[in-house]
Each structure stands twice: as structure tokens, then as C-alpha cells.
Short mmCIF file of C-alpha atoms in Angstrom, two decimals:
data_model
loop_
_atom_site.label_atom_id
_atom_site.label_comp_id
_atom_site.label_asym_id
_atom_site.label_seq_id
_atom_site.Cartn_x
_atom_site.Cartn_y
_atom_site.Cartn_z
CA MET A 144 -6.04 30.73 -4.04
CA ASN A 145 -6.83 27.09 -4.77
CA THR A 146 -6.11 26.38 -8.41
CA LEU A 147 -6.14 22.59 -8.28
CA PRO A 148 -8.89 20.94 -10.34
CA SER A 149 -11.62 19.53 -8.12
CA SER A 150 -14.58 18.60 -10.30
CA ILE A 151 -15.25 14.87 -10.16
CA HIS A 152 -17.57 13.82 -12.97
CA SER A 153 -18.10 11.12 -15.61
CA CYS A 154 -15.92 8.00 -15.43
CA GLY A 155 -12.50 8.04 -13.77
CA ILE A 156 -9.81 5.40 -13.35
CA GLY A 157 -8.01 4.04 -10.31
CA LEU A 158 -4.40 5.30 -10.44
CA ARG A 159 -1.84 2.46 -10.36
CA ARG A 160 1.94 2.77 -10.44
CA GLN A 161 2.12 0.59 -13.58
CA HIS A 162 0.63 3.54 -15.48
CA PHE A 163 2.74 6.34 -13.96
CA SER A 164 5.06 6.75 -16.92
CA THR A 165 2.26 6.55 -19.52
CA ILE A 166 0.31 9.23 -17.67
CA ALA A 167 3.35 11.48 -17.21
CA GLU A 168 4.36 11.16 -20.86
CA THR A 169 0.97 11.31 -22.58
CA LYS A 170 -1.25 13.28 -20.15
CA PRO A 171 -4.31 11.24 -21.22
CA ASN A 172 -7.75 12.80 -21.26
CA ILE A 173 -9.12 11.07 -18.13
CA PRO A 174 -11.71 13.01 -16.11
CA TRP A 175 -10.24 12.09 -12.70
CA PHE A 176 -8.16 9.58 -10.79
CA GLU A 177 -8.82 7.79 -7.55
CA ILE A 178 -5.58 7.20 -5.63
CA LEU A 179 -5.09 4.40 -3.10
CA SER A 180 -4.26 6.75 -0.24
CA ASP A 181 -2.55 4.05 1.87
CA ASN A 182 0.22 3.91 -0.75
CA TYR A 183 1.00 7.62 -0.39
CA LEU A 184 1.22 8.08 3.36
CA ILE A 185 5.02 8.38 3.48
CA GLU A 186 6.33 11.84 2.64
CA GLY A 187 8.95 12.16 -0.07
CA THR A 188 8.44 8.77 -1.70
CA VAL A 189 8.54 8.29 -5.48
CA GLN A 190 4.82 7.59 -5.67
CA ARG A 191 3.89 10.65 -3.61
CA GLU A 192 6.07 12.88 -5.73
CA PHE A 193 4.43 11.45 -8.86
CA VAL A 194 0.94 12.34 -7.64
CA GLN A 195 2.12 15.83 -6.68
CA GLN A 196 3.43 16.13 -10.21
CA ILE A 197 0.17 15.17 -11.98
CA ARG A 198 -2.19 16.75 -9.45
CA PRO A 199 -2.47 20.13 -11.25
CA ASP A 200 -3.77 18.28 -14.31
CA TYR A 201 -6.29 15.92 -12.72
CA PRO A 202 -8.93 16.03 -10.01
CA ILE A 203 -8.43 13.20 -7.52
CA THR A 204 -10.21 11.33 -4.76
CA PHE A 205 -8.70 9.20 -1.97
CA HIS A 206 -9.61 5.56 -1.45
CA GLY A 207 -8.19 3.68 1.54
CA VAL A 208 -8.13 0.29 3.23
CA GLY A 209 -6.35 1.06 6.50
CA LEU A 210 -9.03 3.01 8.34
CA SER A 211 -10.49 -0.27 9.66
CA ILE A 212 -13.69 1.51 10.60
CA GLY A 213 -15.27 -1.69 11.93
CA SER A 214 -12.40 -2.71 14.18
CA VAL A 215 -12.63 -3.02 17.96
CA ASP A 216 -9.12 -1.54 18.20
CA PRO A 217 -8.90 2.21 18.89
CA LEU A 218 -8.73 4.34 15.74
CA ASN A 219 -5.17 4.50 14.45
CA LYS A 220 -4.15 8.09 15.25
CA GLU A 221 -0.89 7.91 13.31
CA TYR A 222 -2.74 6.67 10.23
CA LEU A 223 -5.30 9.47 10.55
CA LYS A 224 -2.59 12.11 11.05
CA ARG A 225 -0.79 11.02 7.91
CA LEU A 226 -4.09 10.91 6.00
CA LEU A 227 -4.87 14.46 7.11
CA THR A 228 -1.41 15.65 6.01
CA LEU A 229 -1.91 13.99 2.61
CA LYS A 230 -5.36 15.55 2.32
CA LYS A 231 -3.96 19.03 2.96
CA GLU A 232 -1.21 18.43 0.43
CA LEU A 233 -3.26 16.95 -2.43
CA GLU A 234 -6.75 18.33 -1.77
CA PRO A 235 -8.87 15.36 -2.86
CA ALA A 236 -12.53 15.92 -3.69
CA TRP A 237 -13.36 13.34 -1.02
CA ILE A 238 -11.94 10.51 1.08
CA SER A 239 -13.39 7.01 1.01
CA ASP A 240 -12.77 3.70 2.78
CA HIS A 241 -14.65 0.45 3.33
CA LEU A 242 -17.48 -0.68 5.59
CA CYS A 243 -15.52 -3.54 7.13
CA TRP A 244 -12.53 -4.19 9.37
CA THR A 245 -8.95 -4.73 8.26
CA SER A 246 -7.15 -4.90 11.62
CA ALA A 247 -7.82 -6.07 15.15
CA TYR A 248 -5.88 -6.97 18.27
CA GLY A 249 -2.84 -5.21 16.87
CA TYR A 250 -2.75 -7.33 13.72
CA SER A 251 -3.35 -5.82 10.31
CA THR A 252 -4.75 -8.11 7.62
CA HIS A 253 -4.48 -5.57 4.77
CA ASP A 254 -7.66 -7.22 3.52
CA LEU A 255 -11.36 -6.37 3.75
CA ILE A 256 -13.10 -8.55 6.35
CA PRO A 257 -16.88 -8.27 6.63
CA LEU A 258 -18.79 -7.46 9.81
CA PRO A 259 -21.72 -9.07 11.57
CA TYR A 260 -24.70 -6.83 10.83
CA THR A 261 -26.09 -6.01 14.29
CA GLN A 262 -27.43 -2.93 16.03
CA ASN A 263 -24.41 -2.86 18.35
CA VAL A 264 -22.05 -2.86 15.38
CA VAL A 265 -24.05 -0.05 13.71
CA ASP A 266 -23.62 2.06 16.87
CA HIS A 267 -19.92 1.17 17.13
CA ILE A 268 -19.22 2.14 13.53
CA VAL A 269 -21.30 5.29 13.58
CA ASP A 270 -19.33 6.48 16.61
CA ARG A 271 -16.03 5.81 14.82
CA ILE A 272 -17.10 7.44 11.54
CA ILE A 273 -18.10 10.56 13.46
CA GLN A 274 -14.68 10.59 15.17
CA VAL A 275 -12.92 10.25 11.81
CA GLN A 276 -15.05 12.97 10.23
CA ASP A 277 -14.35 15.31 13.14
CA PHE A 278 -10.62 14.65 12.82
CA LEU A 279 -10.48 15.09 9.05
CA GLY A 280 -12.88 18.01 9.08
CA GLU A 281 -15.13 16.58 6.40
CA SER A 282 -17.78 13.97 5.73
CA ILE A 283 -16.23 10.72 4.49
CA VAL A 284 -17.50 8.19 1.95
CA ILE A 285 -17.95 4.52 2.89
CA GLU A 286 -18.01 1.61 0.42
CA ASN A 287 -20.05 -1.59 0.61
CA VAL A 288 -17.68 -4.59 0.43
CA SER A 289 -18.06 -7.95 -1.32
CA SER A 290 -18.23 -10.98 0.96
CA TYR A 291 -17.86 -14.74 0.97
CA LEU A 292 -19.26 -15.39 4.44
CA GLN A 293 -22.04 -14.29 6.73
CA PHE A 294 -21.72 -14.30 10.50
CA LYS A 295 -24.22 -16.21 12.62
CA SER A 296 -24.63 -13.20 14.89
CA THR A 297 -26.00 -11.07 12.04
CA GLU A 298 -29.42 -9.59 12.87
CA MET A 299 -30.30 -7.56 9.77
CA THR A 300 -29.66 -7.44 6.02
CA GLU A 301 -26.55 -5.73 4.74
CA TRP A 302 -28.64 -3.02 3.07
CA GLU A 303 -30.51 -2.28 6.33
CA PHE A 304 -27.12 -2.07 8.05
CA ILE A 305 -25.72 0.33 5.44
CA ASN A 306 -28.78 2.56 5.56
CA GLN A 307 -28.51 2.92 9.32
CA VAL A 308 -24.79 3.67 9.22
CA ILE A 309 -25.23 6.31 6.50
CA GLU A 310 -28.21 7.92 8.18
CA LYS A 311 -26.75 8.07 11.69
CA SER A 312 -23.18 9.05 10.81
CA GLY A 313 -23.86 11.59 8.09
CA CYS A 314 -21.31 9.95 5.78
CA SER A 315 -21.90 9.27 2.08
CA LEU A 316 -21.93 6.00 0.17
CA LEU A 317 -19.50 4.66 -2.38
CA LEU A 318 -21.75 2.19 -4.17
CA ASP A 319 -19.69 -0.73 -5.49
CA VAL A 320 -21.98 -2.40 -8.02
CA ASN A 321 -19.62 -5.32 -8.59
CA ASN A 322 -19.53 -6.00 -4.84
CA ILE A 323 -23.32 -6.12 -4.70
CA TYR A 324 -23.39 -8.64 -7.54
CA VAL A 325 -20.61 -10.79 -6.06
CA SER A 326 -22.21 -10.89 -2.60
CA ALA A 327 -25.67 -11.54 -4.06
CA GLN A 328 -24.35 -14.56 -5.96
CA ASN A 329 -22.37 -15.81 -2.95
CA HIS A 330 -25.23 -15.47 -0.48
CA GLY A 331 -28.29 -16.01 -2.67
CA PHE A 332 -30.07 -12.70 -2.33
CA ASP A 333 -31.44 -10.53 -5.13
CA ALA A 334 -28.90 -7.88 -6.16
CA GLU A 335 -31.69 -5.55 -7.26
CA ASP A 336 -33.34 -5.67 -3.84
CA TYR A 337 -30.03 -4.53 -2.35
CA LEU A 338 -29.44 -1.88 -5.00
CA LEU A 339 -32.90 -0.35 -4.81
CA ALA A 340 -32.64 -0.19 -1.00
CA MET A 341 -29.57 2.05 -1.21
CA PRO A 342 -30.10 5.68 -0.12
CA LYS A 343 -29.84 7.20 -3.60
CA ASP A 344 -29.38 10.77 -2.43
CA ARG A 345 -26.30 9.76 -0.44
CA VAL A 346 -24.41 7.97 -3.22
CA LYS A 347 -21.28 9.97 -4.00
CA GLU A 348 -19.47 7.55 -6.31
CA ILE A 349 -19.95 4.20 -8.07
CA HIS A 350 -17.24 1.54 -8.38
CA LEU A 351 -16.99 -1.05 -11.14
CA ALA A 352 -14.54 -3.95 -11.32
CA GLY A 353 -14.19 -7.55 -12.50
CA TYR A 354 -14.49 -10.74 -10.49
CA GLU A 355 -13.30 -14.31 -10.97
CA ASP A 356 -15.74 -17.25 -11.03
CA LYS A 357 -14.42 -19.97 -8.69
CA THR A 358 -17.50 -22.18 -9.40
CA THR A 359 -18.42 -22.40 -5.70
CA HIS A 360 -18.30 -18.63 -5.34
CA LEU A 361 -17.39 -15.41 -7.10
CA LEU A 362 -14.10 -13.86 -5.97
CA ASP A 363 -13.75 -10.08 -6.14
CA THR A 364 -10.28 -10.08 -7.66
CA HIS A 365 -10.30 -6.77 -9.58
CA SER A 366 -8.33 -8.66 -12.20
CA ARG A 367 -10.85 -8.88 -15.04
CA PRO A 368 -13.10 -6.74 -17.20
CA VAL A 369 -16.52 -5.86 -15.81
CA THR A 370 -18.91 -8.72 -16.62
CA GLU A 371 -22.23 -8.48 -18.48
CA PRO A 372 -24.43 -9.02 -15.41
CA VAL A 373 -22.53 -6.27 -13.59
CA TRP A 374 -22.96 -3.90 -16.53
CA ALA A 375 -26.69 -4.69 -16.42
CA LEU A 376 -26.79 -4.01 -12.68
CA PHE A 377 -24.80 -0.82 -13.24
CA ALA A 378 -27.46 0.37 -15.70
CA LYS A 379 -30.08 -0.16 -13.01
CA ALA A 380 -27.85 1.65 -10.51
CA VAL A 381 -27.66 4.68 -12.83
CA GLU A 382 -31.46 4.62 -13.15
CA HIS A 383 -31.66 4.56 -9.34
CA VAL A 384 -29.03 7.12 -8.32
CA GLY A 385 -28.81 9.36 -11.42
CA ASP A 386 -25.69 11.27 -12.46
CA VAL A 387 -22.99 10.04 -10.09
CA PRO A 388 -19.25 9.76 -10.89
CA VAL A 389 -18.11 6.25 -11.79
CA LEU A 390 -14.70 4.64 -11.34
CA ILE A 391 -13.04 1.62 -12.94
CA GLU A 392 -10.92 -0.39 -10.47
CA TRP A 393 -8.28 -2.88 -11.65
CA ASP A 394 -5.72 -4.10 -9.09
CA ASN A 395 -4.35 -7.43 -10.27
CA ASP A 396 -3.06 -8.52 -13.70
CA ILE A 397 -3.24 -4.84 -14.54
CA PRO A 398 -3.50 -4.19 -18.32
CA GLU A 399 -2.41 -1.16 -20.32
CA LEU A 400 -4.05 2.12 -19.41
CA SER A 401 -5.83 2.08 -22.78
CA ARG A 402 -7.72 -1.07 -21.75
CA LEU A 403 -8.96 0.64 -18.58
CA ARG A 404 -10.06 3.61 -20.65
CA GLU A 405 -12.11 1.24 -22.83
CA GLU A 406 -13.91 0.03 -19.70
CA ALA A 407 -14.43 3.63 -18.61
CA ASN A 408 -15.91 4.47 -22.02
CA ILE A 409 -18.39 1.59 -21.78
CA ALA A 410 -19.48 2.89 -18.38
CA LYS A 411 -19.74 6.44 -19.71
CA ASN A 412 -21.86 5.33 -22.68
CA ILE A 413 -24.26 3.35 -20.47
CA GLN A 414 -24.54 6.28 -18.11
CA GLN A 415 -25.14 8.82 -20.88
CA LYS A 416 -27.72 6.62 -22.59
CA ILE A 417 -29.75 6.21 -19.42
CA LEU A 418 -29.41 9.78 -18.24
CA GLY A 419 -30.23 11.05 -21.76
CA SER A 420 -33.39 8.97 -21.98
CA ARG A 421 -34.59 10.46 -18.68
CA GLN A 422 -34.44 14.06 -19.95
CA MET B 683 -21.12 -13.21 20.41
CA SER B 684 -19.42 -9.85 20.91
CA LEU B 685 -17.61 -8.09 18.07
CA ASP B 686 -14.55 -8.04 20.29
CA LYS B 687 -14.45 -11.82 20.71
CA LEU B 688 -15.27 -12.44 17.05
CA GLN B 689 -12.47 -10.22 15.74
CA GLN B 690 -9.95 -11.57 18.23
CA ASP B 691 -10.62 -15.19 17.28
CA VAL B 692 -10.87 -14.57 13.55
CA VAL B 693 -7.74 -12.43 13.23
CA LYS B 694 -5.69 -14.89 15.32
CA ALA B 695 -6.95 -17.75 13.17
CA PHE B 696 -5.76 -15.93 10.04
CA PHE B 697 -2.26 -16.26 11.46
CA GLY B 698 -2.24 -19.84 12.61
CA ASP B 699 -4.47 -20.23 15.67
CA PRO B 700 -7.22 -22.86 15.44
CA ILE B 701 -10.83 -21.75 15.01
CA VAL B 702 -14.16 -23.57 15.03
CA ALA B 703 -15.61 -21.73 12.05
CA ASP B 704 -19.09 -23.18 12.66
CA ASP B 705 -19.29 -21.16 15.88
CA TYR B 706 -19.14 -17.91 13.91
CA ILE B 707 -19.96 -18.46 10.26
CA ILE B 708 -23.01 -19.76 8.44
CA GLY B 709 -22.21 -22.78 6.28
CA ASP B 710 -24.41 -24.22 3.54
CA ASP B 711 -24.56 -26.89 0.81
CA VAL B 712 -22.17 -24.95 -1.40
CA LEU B 713 -19.45 -24.06 1.09
CA THR B 714 -19.01 -25.08 4.72
CA ALA B 715 -18.27 -22.50 7.38
CA ALA B 716 -14.64 -23.66 7.42
CA GLN B 717 -14.38 -23.28 3.64
CA ARG B 718 -15.83 -19.77 3.78
CA PHE B 719 -13.35 -18.85 6.50
CA GLY B 720 -10.63 -20.43 4.36
CA ILE B 721 -11.41 -18.07 1.48
CA TYR B 722 -10.53 -15.14 3.73
CA LYS B 723 -7.49 -16.78 5.25
CA GLY B 724 -6.25 -17.57 1.74
CA SER B 725 -6.92 -14.01 0.65
CA VAL B 726 -5.10 -12.46 3.63
CA HIS B 727 -2.07 -14.73 3.08
CA GLY B 728 -2.27 -14.11 -0.68
CA VAL B 729 -2.05 -10.33 -0.23
CA LEU B 730 0.89 -10.66 2.17
CA THR B 731 2.69 -13.29 0.08
CA GLN B 732 2.38 -11.06 -2.97
CA ALA B 733 3.85 -8.16 -0.98
CA LEU B 734 6.84 -10.29 0.07
CA SER B 735 7.21 -11.57 -3.46
CA ASP B 736 7.35 -7.98 -4.76
CA MET B 737 9.80 -7.00 -2.01
CA TYR B 738 12.14 -10.01 -2.29
CA PRO B 739 12.21 -10.97 -6.02
CA VAL B 740 15.85 -12.14 -6.04
CA CYS B 741 15.37 -14.28 -2.93
CA LYS B 742 12.41 -15.83 -4.71
CA ALA B 743 14.49 -16.47 -7.81
CA LEU B 744 17.26 -18.06 -5.72
CA VAL B 745 15.01 -20.58 -3.94
CA GLY B 746 12.21 -21.07 -6.50
CA ASP B 747 8.48 -20.30 -6.27
CA SER B 748 7.49 -23.36 -4.27
CA PHE B 749 10.04 -22.95 -1.46
CA PHE B 750 9.43 -19.19 -1.38
CA ASP B 751 5.69 -19.73 -0.89
CA HIS B 752 6.44 -22.26 1.87
CA VAL B 753 8.83 -20.02 3.76
CA THR B 754 6.72 -16.87 3.38
CA SER B 755 3.68 -18.71 4.71
CA LYS B 756 5.68 -19.67 7.83
CA PHE B 757 7.01 -16.12 8.10
CA ILE B 758 3.54 -14.56 7.88
CA ASN B 759 2.21 -16.78 10.68
CA LYS B 760 5.22 -16.00 12.89
CA ASN B 761 5.31 -12.28 12.00
CA PRO B 762 1.77 -11.10 11.24
CA PRO B 763 1.69 -7.48 10.09
CA ASP B 764 1.22 -5.16 13.04
CA THR B 765 1.02 -1.91 11.10
CA ALA B 766 -1.47 -0.25 8.78
CA PHE B 767 1.46 0.95 6.67
CA PHE B 768 2.09 -1.77 4.13
CA ALA B 769 5.62 -0.53 3.35
CA ASP B 770 6.65 -1.44 6.92
CA PHE B 771 5.63 -5.11 6.61
CA GLY B 772 8.28 -7.75 5.93
CA GLY B 773 11.30 -6.19 7.62
CA GLY B 774 12.11 -9.24 9.72
CA PHE B 775 12.28 -11.60 6.73
CA SER B 776 16.08 -11.67 6.61
CA HIS B 777 16.35 -12.53 10.31
CA PHE B 778 13.65 -15.18 9.90
CA LEU B 779 15.51 -16.77 6.97
CA SER B 780 18.77 -16.85 8.93
CA HIS B 781 17.07 -19.14 11.49
CA PHE B 782 14.98 -21.16 9.04
CA GLU B 783 16.65 -24.55 8.96
CA SER B 784 15.81 -25.58 5.41
CA ALA B 785 16.95 -22.20 4.05
CA LYS B 786 20.43 -22.55 5.49
CA SER B 787 21.68 -24.48 2.45
CA VAL B 788 21.64 -21.18 0.55
CA GLU B 789 23.99 -19.49 3.01
CA TYR B 790 23.77 -16.00 1.54
CA LEU B 791 19.95 -16.01 1.29
CA ALA B 792 19.42 -14.02 4.50
CA ASP B 793 21.91 -11.40 3.33
CA MET B 794 20.16 -11.13 -0.01
CA ALA B 795 16.89 -10.60 1.84
CA TYR B 796 18.52 -7.86 3.90
CA LEU B 797 19.81 -6.11 0.78
CA GLU B 798 16.36 -6.28 -0.81
CA TRP B 799 14.84 -4.87 2.39
CA LEU B 800 17.32 -1.96 2.35
CA ARG B 801 16.43 -1.28 -1.27
CA HIS B 802 12.72 -1.40 -0.39
CA ASN B 803 13.37 1.06 2.45
CA ALA B 804 15.28 3.40 0.17
CA TRP B 805 12.31 3.49 -2.22
CA ASN B 806 9.95 4.13 0.67
CA SER B 807 11.96 6.76 2.52
CA LYS B 808 11.88 10.48 2.06
CA ASN B 809 13.74 11.85 -0.92
CA GLN B 810 15.41 15.17 -0.15
CA SER B 811 17.03 17.95 -2.11
CA ALA B 812 20.74 18.48 -1.58
CA SER B 813 22.17 21.42 0.36
CA ASP B 814 24.03 24.14 -1.53
CA PHE B 815 27.65 23.16 -0.85
CA SER B 816 29.04 26.08 -2.89
CA THR B 817 28.50 28.33 0.12
CA LEU B 818 30.68 26.24 2.47
CA GLU B 819 33.62 28.57 2.09
CA THR B 820 31.60 31.55 3.25
CA TYR B 821 31.54 30.18 6.79
CA SER B 822 34.17 30.95 9.39
CA VAL B 823 36.67 28.26 10.38
CA THR B 824 34.87 27.84 13.72
CA GLN B 825 31.55 27.37 11.95
CA GLN B 826 33.08 24.93 9.49
CA MET B 827 34.60 22.86 12.30
CA ALA B 828 31.17 22.64 13.98
CA MET B 829 29.52 21.61 10.72
CA VAL B 830 27.56 18.31 10.77
CA PHE B 831 27.01 16.47 7.50
CA SER B 832 24.17 14.09 6.67
CA LEU B 833 23.70 11.25 4.26
CA ALA B 834 20.41 11.01 2.38
CA GLU B 835 17.46 9.95 4.53
CA THR B 836 17.13 7.04 2.14
CA ALA B 837 20.72 5.88 2.78
CA SER B 838 21.87 2.69 4.51
CA LEU B 839 25.41 1.46 5.15
CA TRP B 840 25.71 -2.30 5.25
CA GLN B 841 28.37 -5.04 5.36
CA SER B 842 28.16 -8.62 4.18
CA GLU B 843 30.57 -11.55 3.85
CA TYR B 844 29.25 -12.11 0.31
CA ARG B 845 29.16 -10.12 -2.95
CA ILE B 846 25.42 -9.77 -2.60
CA ASP B 847 25.45 -6.63 -4.76
CA GLN B 848 26.80 -8.54 -7.77
CA LEU B 849 24.47 -11.46 -7.16
CA TRP B 850 21.55 -9.06 -7.04
CA ASP B 851 22.71 -7.33 -10.22
CA ALA B 852 23.11 -10.63 -12.06
CA HIS B 853 19.42 -11.35 -11.46
CA GLN B 854 18.28 -8.14 -13.18
CA GLU B 855 17.14 -8.01 -16.78
CA GLU B 856 19.91 -6.87 -19.13
CA SER B 857 22.55 -7.37 -16.44
CA ALA B 858 26.11 -7.42 -17.75
CA ILE B 859 27.25 -9.62 -14.88
CA ASP B 860 27.68 -13.33 -15.52
CA LEU B 861 26.42 -15.29 -12.55
CA ALA B 862 29.11 -17.93 -13.04
CA GLN B 863 31.90 -15.34 -12.80
CA ILE B 864 30.92 -13.93 -9.40
CA ASP B 865 33.27 -14.67 -6.54
CA ILE B 866 30.55 -14.71 -3.93
CA PHE B 867 32.86 -15.17 -0.93
CA GLU B 868 34.23 -11.65 -0.83
CA HIS B 869 33.64 -9.12 1.94
CA LEU B 870 31.37 -6.28 0.92
CA LYS B 871 30.84 -2.81 2.33
CA LEU B 872 27.92 -1.09 0.65
CA LEU B 873 26.05 2.20 0.54
CA ILE B 874 22.46 2.06 -0.70
CA TRP B 875 20.57 5.26 -1.31
CA ARG B 876 18.04 6.91 -3.58
CA ASN B 877 18.16 10.19 -5.42
CA ASP B 878 14.81 11.05 -7.02
CA TYR B 879 13.87 8.09 -9.23
CA THR B 880 17.25 6.36 -9.16
CA LEU B 881 18.41 3.89 -6.53
CA HIS B 882 22.18 3.62 -6.14
CA MET B 883 24.35 0.88 -4.67
CA HIS B 884 28.04 1.80 -4.18
CA LYS B 885 30.71 -0.67 -3.09
CA LEU B 886 32.84 1.22 -0.59
CA THR B 887 36.42 0.91 0.59
CA ALA B 888 36.94 0.24 4.29
CA GLN B 889 37.94 3.85 4.83
CA GLN B 890 34.98 5.27 2.91
CA PHE B 891 32.70 3.03 4.93
CA SER B 892 34.22 4.20 8.25
CA PHE B 893 33.98 7.82 7.17
CA LEU B 894 30.34 7.63 6.09
CA ASN B 895 29.57 5.71 9.25
CA ALA B 896 31.07 8.54 11.31
CA VAL B 897 29.06 11.06 9.27
CA GLN B 898 25.89 9.06 9.88
CA GLN B 899 26.64 9.16 13.62
CA GLY B 900 26.47 12.96 13.41
CA LYS B 901 30.12 13.66 14.20
CA PRO B 902 31.06 17.29 13.43
CA LEU B 903 33.82 18.15 10.96
CA GLU B 904 36.25 18.81 13.82
CA ILE B 905 35.96 15.19 15.02
CA LEU B 906 36.04 13.84 11.46
CA ALA B 907 39.29 15.76 10.94
CA GLU B 908 40.80 14.16 14.05
CA GLU B 909 39.72 10.66 13.05
CA PHE B 910 40.56 10.75 9.36
CA THR B 911 43.51 13.22 9.47
CA GLU B 912 45.21 13.58 6.10
CA THR B 913 42.65 11.39 4.24
CA LEU B 914 39.78 13.71 5.16
CA PRO B 915 39.99 16.00 2.09
CA GLU B 916 39.82 13.06 -0.28
CA LEU B 917 37.02 11.34 1.64
CA LEU B 918 35.01 14.53 1.83
CA SER B 919 35.60 15.26 -1.82
CA ILE B 920 34.49 11.85 -3.07
CA SER B 921 31.47 11.91 -0.75
CA LEU B 922 30.35 15.25 -2.15
CA GLN B 923 31.13 14.33 -5.77
CA ASN B 924 29.01 11.19 -5.51
CA ALA B 925 26.31 13.03 -3.54
CA TRP B 926 26.68 10.48 -0.71
CA ILE B 927 26.61 13.47 1.61
CA ARG B 928 23.39 15.31 0.85
CA SER B 929 23.23 18.10 3.35
CA TYR B 930 24.91 19.91 6.22
CA GLU B 931 23.95 21.86 9.29
CA ILE B 932 25.83 24.34 11.40
CA PRO B 933 24.67 24.18 15.01
CA ILE B 934 23.58 27.57 16.29
CA SER B 935 26.07 28.68 18.97
CA LYS B 936 24.46 29.86 22.20
#
């Protein structure tokens, strides 16, 4: 019988190795953790053993970078096999990755590169998402990325592109509110137009993070607190999608776990206020 | 423009090939197409440089931040990552350093990189529980002679012409080793391995090294006995005491 906790609700935190000992020693009251699945794909490593150790106490989700769903390369079978093994071992509530490409022509960038938004690319990605879902035996969750460039070959808006991919593939959406804001500032569109165009019934999770202002553009560094305009956009996102789990991401210049929990509490309070006022 | 062509040109340009960014990317008054491409190229190199920096902290300390950034940038362009598994990236750094002309003034730098790579590998290899050696005596002499021992999956045996282990140690916080007191030009035979959350480095004697090397080659106890004759009991004993040997197997006779 499955006894592992699986309920993902309220505001979770992205699990980072800098907090392993604090979590093991204090067992903090955090509703759930999102693990960066790419870091746990080798059996028997310290980090994998740590997650096995805390798993009975916390629900978890997987979040990856290596799927490279938008790549022209064939899907990486070895990567998928390891992901499936990890899934069976840790039983995440769901598995997410990004709507972008991270590898091509045998090279892996380990970074999130945007796609040209065309009908051909929609069809290409839908086909690959369906293959991944068939292999993993479950619907996956795809995240909108932040971007600093737009390709000339793009034929549609990013939100039209996302809607088509979600609709045709049957996957769900990980709505990254910070990414919408960063891309809107970098490309001069209205973040609310994008947000309100999202298929609200398909949003499985919301991400929040901090960016860095480079004056010519905003850089999605995940190294800062969530900014005021992103909190404001998050409030509108909650109004749009309702009660959806939220996650605080922090990947660089990582502070104490307590600081991340403060961010999570702000998100929780905004969410509760808006959801409460709707009852 | 096909997605195929776009990804081929863009990914190759991340690792040094030229690209006419205007052919692919929309530029504007704020940032040109080349500048927008540059943000991504900088980000890709930044992620990889950070990974190398985390993997090779003592090498970085030995050459300084500026030279390390220079050499890692060259390394990344020559050896772009070809795997989705981040832990596998950076393995050729020691070899690259050994041929990098301006790094040759620090003659032990490539060896330090190799040690740091072995340590990285030990952290990222499978930890395993030890066999129950108390039952060894329950086997028949024939079974014992056929017995094959194994080191930990995380273990590496390595030789260097320098005391890289001491140099590495001296660069750790709270190290008791005084950098000035190290006689760097001393031959080193080393075993690196991990047990749970602890990574061990043992300086070995020549005989211990040969013995563990023979074990790692999968030689059965019968062959080990022939090769190491009267020193075998002591070698076996110290290997078990230190948990260098983690497990054993007895081949099933047909």
C-alpha cells in the first residue's frame, strides 16, 4: 500500500542541497518540495539518498531541464529511462519540464533556449510530449520560460503557442508568473494579456522567483526575492486560475531556508486573501 | 527557416562558431540581435563555468579567478557538454589543462584537476552497503579460493608524481597542513572512495596499491594468493579493516 504523502497544496519550496541538513535536522513545516529531477538521476548518490530519507515526510514534485522537449534531436531514451526509475522510486505528484530546448545536434546547453512560435513547432512538440507521456505513463506538466530574444520565424504569440501545445498534447501547464513578467518587459507586451490567455483549467502549479534588472533587460536569475510587480501579477494569476499550488524557486545566491519560507508565506497570504474574498 | 537549421546554427554558435544573429533574431533599439544572442551565449557559458568552478575549486584557487575563467571558457568551446547528465560534464578538464600552454607553469595543475574529478565522481557514483564478511569462514576452501572481491563502486586508484593529496588538503578550511611544508615532488599512490556521506583519500604503499589494483581487475583469491604470497593475509586484513574492499562474490560453479 502506498503510504507516501502525495497531496500538493498551498506554497512549497524548491529543494536545494544547501538546505539538506537544516531540513533533516529540523523537519520544517513545509507543505511540499519540488526537486530538480536532473540532479537525482544517478542511483546511490548522496542527494538521492537524502530525498529518499525525507520523502516519507513530504509530498514532492519533479522539475527538470533535460527533457529538451523542443529539440530536433531524438528524445533521450536514457534520460527518460532514468526519470521513470526515479518516478517509481519517489512517486512524485507530477513531473514538469520547460517549453523550450536545452540540447541539439548532440550538444547540451543545460540552459533554457526559447523556440520560434510556429505551427510546425507546435506539431513537433505535441508529438514529443505525447511520446514522453506514453513512456512515463502519465500526463506531464510544461512550464512557460522567460526569454530575451524572439525569432524572426515566429508566426504567433507565445500564449497562442502555449494554448495549442496544451490543448493538442493533453499536458498541463506550470504557470511561471515571474517568467511572464520578465518576458513582457523584455519584449514589450502586456503581461496581463498573456496571463489572462492562459488555459486556467489546465494550470497545475504556479512558480514564483526573483529576477535581476540589467537596465537593458530583466534577467531571470532566481537569485532575488520576488519583486512587487510580480507579486501584483501573481495576485491576478490567483484570481484567474483559483486555488493552485505555488512554489518559490531560488537557485543562485541561495539564502537560509527561513528566508524562502518568508517568501512562501507572502505567497500563501496573497493566495488566501484572494481566494477568501471570492467565497 | 527550419527548426533543424536554427538549432544547429544557434547551438554551434554557443560553442564558438560564428553566427549572423540578424538572420534569426529580431533586434530593436534596446538590444541588437547580436546582443540578444549574446545574453544566451553568456548564460550557457555562465552555467557551465559555474559547474567547473564547483567541481575544480582547488584548481581555481591555484591559478586565480581570472585565469580560471579564461581557461574554462576555452575548455567549454573545445569540449561542449554532450550529455544531459550534468555530473558527467567536465571530465576532460585535466587532459585539457595538461596541453594548455599557459597552464604549464603550474606543473601539477592537471593532476590536481584529475584528483578533483575523481572526488567529483566518488560523490556522484553509487554508494553501496558492505557485504557481511563474518560469514567468509563458512565457505569451503574451494569456494574461498574462487572468491572475487570488489572495491566500492565509488573507488578510484590513482598515481601522481606530486603530493596532490596534501596540496588539496591544505586548501581546505581548517586544514592542519601548512602549504609551505609540503614536499610536492613526492610520488603518490592514492585510493579515493566514498562511504555514505564521507569521502576518503588514503595514501597507499606500493604493495597496497598493487593489491587493490589486482582486486579491481577481478582476480579471484587463488590468483591473489599466488601474486602476493606471504603478504596476502596482511593486505587482505588492512583492506577489510579500512573497508577498502566492500563486497565479495563467489562464482556459481557449473
